[in-house]
């Protein structure tokens, strides 16, 4: 028999130990751990009254206290959370709702018109699919939520219950739904918090999107489950981050954010710079992940704060596998060593360990590795060999157990500003434009974004880049829109008629 959820157990421990302390703040106010727990319990009861069995619940709220309450309400009810974010257009939301077979859509009051657009788009996309029931979030936090049974006992779900479905882009067109269980999330939070010594005295400045592992699991859960408080910025802005840093002990970001912060710093007059420097120096820990941290950015942080950002390597399917140490040498250009509790191999094509200095694919095993791709047994099986998750990243061992990530093995995966983009998904979206005949999307290096997507296309006639941009705005998340569009007469192809993307990339 599977034991009950460690995630829920930890939630109860933390909310009772820290009940009166601040848990989450946003631009509108603050909530204690006790406030969050009370609202989450009320929501969980309301949800269980409506949907007594494990259900799929999309959460559509800005990064805020309400989001935190919504997340825990769904989790305590043993339902699966599908986090949606404001920046996606209706068509992308509709595809997410359809792919995850969402039954309930919980929406904060202000986003209700957007949710209605998403449901209308879903009806056009999949007319035969039963639409999700749409519920406004705020009334469900109230004790008298309509129809809720206030005496309903909440039994903790088992540890292997699916907790969150993250959409992650892959080498197939449509994003895959990666499912992580209660115990996998609890393990991730425990391992990371242990390594970085996250404690109740910490305050995180949270400005990462909550539909991905970095924002939800590595930032939000690691802090929440260890009694740390967090301040939510609804969206990242260099200025807003600098204003808030002084009151924080922790900052977690993607390299593009770090670079933007430093660029913003450099443009300030001397008196602001002095204040900002003091704020940055007061931070206990700055972490970087989701993409390679440029060495220049790492050293600029160091010059400013005498502290190197702590770079670590993670994945939606894995959590965090490698991390530079909190104490000890933080090696620039390396993601550090294997996180205690995780296992890593770097192997050649035959699955044999490579020698230090040799490149190989990084394989990962450990308690935070995900359950599988939603409804896609074949893709899940194909992602593992003998229980090891094959990351698709090329890496090499340095000395003393440090690892350097060398890049992705697939040319169709692009990492832009920390977001993983699938070239094939963007190509599919562009092919839906009537005037596009052929298209290939490739990633090119970029000093701000790490990489950016460039679409090279053959048109049925001349097409303005802006027309394609406007078309894509209705189709996909804004960060998936290529930064450049290049019209050509033909695409370079090999003898089999396949576009040679490596050759194409060299031409750009
Ligand atoms: C925004 N844009 C982008 C990106 N973000 N284009 C390409 N790549 C992007 N990442 C577009 C906007 O839509 C806009 O388009 C234009 O760029 C300028 O937008 P701007 O306002 O300057 O950007 P922003 O909205 O401030 O976003 C930058 C950002 C954001 C804050 C760095 O990209 C971000 O939040 N990145 C974090 C992604 C993340 O959390 N990844 C974790 C995955 P237009 O001009 O047309 O309006 S999980 C993971 O990787 C594992 C687990 C791990 O290890 O962490
Ligand atoms: P995602 O699928 O969005 O979870 O992205 C995971 C991918 O981000 C990994 O497979 C790596 O390619 C990349 N990544 C994460 N952290 C780092 C890092 N510190 N350095 C280089 N790449 C990273």
mmCIF file of N, CA and C in Angstrom, residues 288-289 291-295 298-299 308-313 322-325 329-338 346 362 395-406:
data_model
loop_
_atom_site.group_PDB
_atom_site.id
_atom_site.type_symbol
_atom_site.label_atom_id
_atom_site.label_comp_id
_atom_site.label_asym_id
_atom_site.label_seq_id
_atom_site.Cartn_x
_atom_site.Cartn_y
_atom_site.Cartn_z
ATOM 1 N N UNK A 288 20.881 30.716 -10.526
ATOM 2 C CA UNK A 288 20.593 30.835 -11.956
ATOM 3 C C UNK A 288 20.390 29.448 -12.535
ATOM 4 N N UNK A 289 19.402 29.346 -13.397
ATOM 5 C CA UNK A 289 19.149 28.052 -14.046
ATOM 6 C C UNK A 289 18.217 28.215 -15.210
ATOM 7 N N UNK A 291 18.947 27.724 -18.258
ATOM 8 C CA UNK A 291 19.790 27.899 -19.441
ATOM 9 C C UNK A 291 21.180 28.224 -18.930
ATOM 10 N N UNK A 292 22.157 28.140 -19.854
ATOM 11 C CA UNK A 292 23.540 28.379 -19.425
ATOM 12 C C UNK A 292 23.729 29.840 -19.032
ATOM 13 N N UNK A 293 24.349 30.054 -17.896
ATOM 14 C CA UNK A 293 24.639 31.422 -17.441
ATOM 15 C C UNK A 293 25.925 31.883 -18.126
ATOM 16 N N UNK A 294 25.858 32.932 -18.953
ATOM 17 C CA UNK A 294 27.094 33.395 -19.599
ATOM 18 C C UNK A 294 28.130 33.781 -18.545
ATOM 19 N N UNK A 295 29.369 33.431 -18.831
ATOM 20 C CA UNK A 295 30.421 33.693 -17.839
ATOM 21 C C UNK A 295 30.535 35.180 -17.529
ATOM 22 N N UNK A 298 27.999 36.077 -14.968
ATOM 23 C CA UNK A 298 28.386 35.578 -13.636
ATOM 24 C C UNK A 298 29.418 36.507 -13.009
ATOM 25 N N UNK A 299 30.414 36.905 -13.788
ATOM 26 C CA UNK A 299 31.476 37.743 -13.214
ATOM 27 C C UNK A 299 31.003 39.165 -12.934
ATOM 28 N N UNK A 308 29.266 34.926 -6.467
ATOM 29 C CA UNK A 308 28.892 34.382 -7.779
ATOM 30 C C UNK A 308 27.484 33.823 -7.679
ATOM 31 N N UNK A 309 26.647 34.019 -8.722
ATOM 32 C CA UNK A 309 25.355 33.340 -8.686
ATOM 33 C C UNK A 309 25.601 31.840 -8.610
ATOM 34 N N UNK A 310 24.711 31.141 -7.917
ATOM 35 C CA UNK A 310 24.847 29.683 -7.806
ATOM 36 C C UNK A 310 24.122 29.079 -9.002
ATOM 37 N N UNK A 311 24.889 28.524 -9.939
ATOM 38 C CA UNK A 311 24.255 27.947 -11.133
ATOM 39 C C UNK A 311 23.938 26.479 -10.897
ATOM 40 N N UNK A 312 22.745 26.104 -11.323
ATOM 41 C CA UNK A 312 22.328 24.703 -11.192
ATOM 42 C C UNK A 312 21.618 24.269 -12.466
ATOM 43 N N UNK A 313 21.495 22.950 -12.654
ATOM 44 C CA UNK A 313 20.886 22.396 -13.871
ATOM 45 C C UNK A 313 19.611 21.661 -13.498
ATOM 46 N N UNK A 322 21.865 18.827 -10.821
ATOM 47 C CA UNK A 322 23.231 19.291 -10.539
ATOM 48 C C UNK A 322 23.147 20.668 -9.918
ATOM 49 N N UNK A 323 24.051 20.920 -8.989
ATOM 50 C CA UNK A 323 24.056 22.270 -8.403
ATOM 51 C C UNK A 323 25.461 22.612 -7.927
ATOM 52 N N UNK A 324 25.835 23.848 -8.147
ATOM 53 C CA UNK A 324 27.046 24.334 -7.493
ATOM 54 C C UNK A 324 26.770 24.388 -5.996
ATOM 55 N N UNK A 325 27.824 24.339 -5.188
ATOM 56 C CA UNK A 325 27.588 24.287 -3.741
ATOM 57 C C UNK A 325 27.248 25.653 -3.148
ATOM 58 N N UNK A 329 33.393 25.851 -3.705
ATOM 59 C CA UNK A 329 33.668 26.505 -4.986
ATOM 60 C C UNK A 329 32.458 26.512 -5.919
ATOM 61 N N UNK A 330 32.002 27.718 -6.283
ATOM 62 C CA UNK A 330 30.994 27.844 -7.344
ATOM 63 C C UNK A 330 31.770 28.061 -8.638
ATOM 64 N N UNK A 331 31.677 27.058 -9.518
ATOM 65 C CA UNK A 331 32.552 27.126 -10.683
ATOM 66 C C UNK A 331 31.825 27.770 -11.857
ATOM 67 N N UNK A 332 32.363 28.866 -12.342
ATOM 68 C CA UNK A 332 31.749 29.564 -13.475
ATOM 69 C C UNK A 332 31.852 28.681 -14.717
ATOM 70 N N UNK A 333 30.744 28.569 -15.461
ATOM 71 C CA UNK A 333 30.739 27.730 -16.666
ATOM 72 C C UNK A 333 30.380 26.290 -16.371
ATOM 73 N N UNK A 334 30.107 25.972 -15.095
ATOM 74 C CA UNK A 334 29.715 24.609 -14.730
ATOM 75 C C UNK A 334 28.419 24.678 -13.927
ATOM 76 N N UNK A 335 27.628 23.605 -14.018
ATOM 77 C CA UNK A 335 26.390 23.555 -13.215
ATOM 78 C C UNK A 335 26.644 22.892 -11.886
ATOM 79 N N UNK A 336 27.898 22.643 -11.570
ATOM 80 C CA UNK A 336 28.224 22.079 -10.273
ATOM 81 C C UNK A 336 28.232 20.570 -10.286
ATOM 82 N N UNK A 337 27.991 20.008 -9.102
ATOM 83 C CA UNK A 337 28.081 18.556 -8.916
ATOM 84 C C UNK A 337 26.695 17.953 -8.751
ATOM 85 N N UNK A 338 26.678 16.630 -8.690
ATOM 86 C CA UNK A 338 25.392 15.938 -8.561
ATOM 87 C C UNK A 338 24.754 16.350 -7.229
ATOM 88 N N UNK A 346 26.963 10.194 -17.431
ATOM 89 C CA UNK A 346 27.154 10.827 -18.743
ATOM 90 C C UNK A 346 27.659 9.710 -19.648
ATOM 91 N N UNK A 362 23.584 13.235 -20.851
ATOM 92 C CA UNK A 362 23.416 13.176 -19.407
ATOM 93 C C UNK A 362 22.136 12.394 -19.094
ATOM 94 N N UNK A 395 26.820 16.727 -22.146
ATOM 95 C CA UNK A 395 27.578 17.289 -21.018
ATOM 96 C C UNK A 395 28.914 16.568 -20.910
ATOM 97 N N UNK A 396 29.750 17.089 -20.047
ATOM 98 C CA UNK A 396 31.032 16.406 -19.794
ATOM 99 C C UNK A 396 31.417 16.583 -18.319
ATOM 100 N N UNK A 397 32.107 15.547 -17.801
ATOM 101 C CA UNK A 397 32.631 15.650 -16.432
ATOM 102 C C UNK A 397 33.878 16.518 -16.440
ATOM 103 N N UNK A 398 33.944 17.478 -15.544
ATOM 104 C CA UNK A 398 35.190 18.203 -15.302
ATOM 105 C C UNK A 398 35.862 17.494 -14.130
ATOM 106 N N UNK A 399 36.902 18.078 -13.542
ATOM 107 C CA UNK A 399 37.494 17.421 -12.377
ATOM 108 C C UNK A 399 36.623 17.633 -11.133
ATOM 109 N N UNK A 400 36.885 16.847 -10.124
ATOM 110 C CA UNK A 400 36.212 16.935 -8.815
ATOM 111 C C UNK A 400 34.697 16.811 -8.896
ATOM 112 N N UNK A 401 34.220 16.102 -9.927
ATOM 113 C CA UNK A 401 32.784 15.825 -10.012
ATOM 114 C C UNK A 401 31.943 16.967 -10.564
ATOM 115 N N UNK A 402 32.582 18.035 -10.976
ATOM 116 C CA UNK A 402 31.813 19.136 -11.582
ATOM 117 C C UNK A 402 31.418 18.745 -13.007
ATOM 118 N N UNK A 403 30.286 19.289 -13.468
ATOM 119 C CA UNK A 403 29.774 18.944 -14.801
ATOM 120 C C UNK A 403 29.600 20.218 -15.607
ATOM 121 N N UNK A 404 29.933 20.121 -16.882
ATOM 122 C CA UNK A 404 29.689 21.248 -17.794
ATOM 123 C C UNK A 404 28.654 20.805 -18.814
ATOM 124 N N UNK A 405 27.622 21.617 -19.003
ATOM 125 C CA UNK A 405 26.608 21.320 -20.026
ATOM 126 C C UNK A 405 27.114 21.906 -21.346
ATOM 127 N N UNK A 406 27.103 21.077 -22.392
ATOM 128 C CA UNK A 406 27.644 21.547 -23.666
ATOM 129 C C UNK A 406 26.555 21.965 -24.646
#
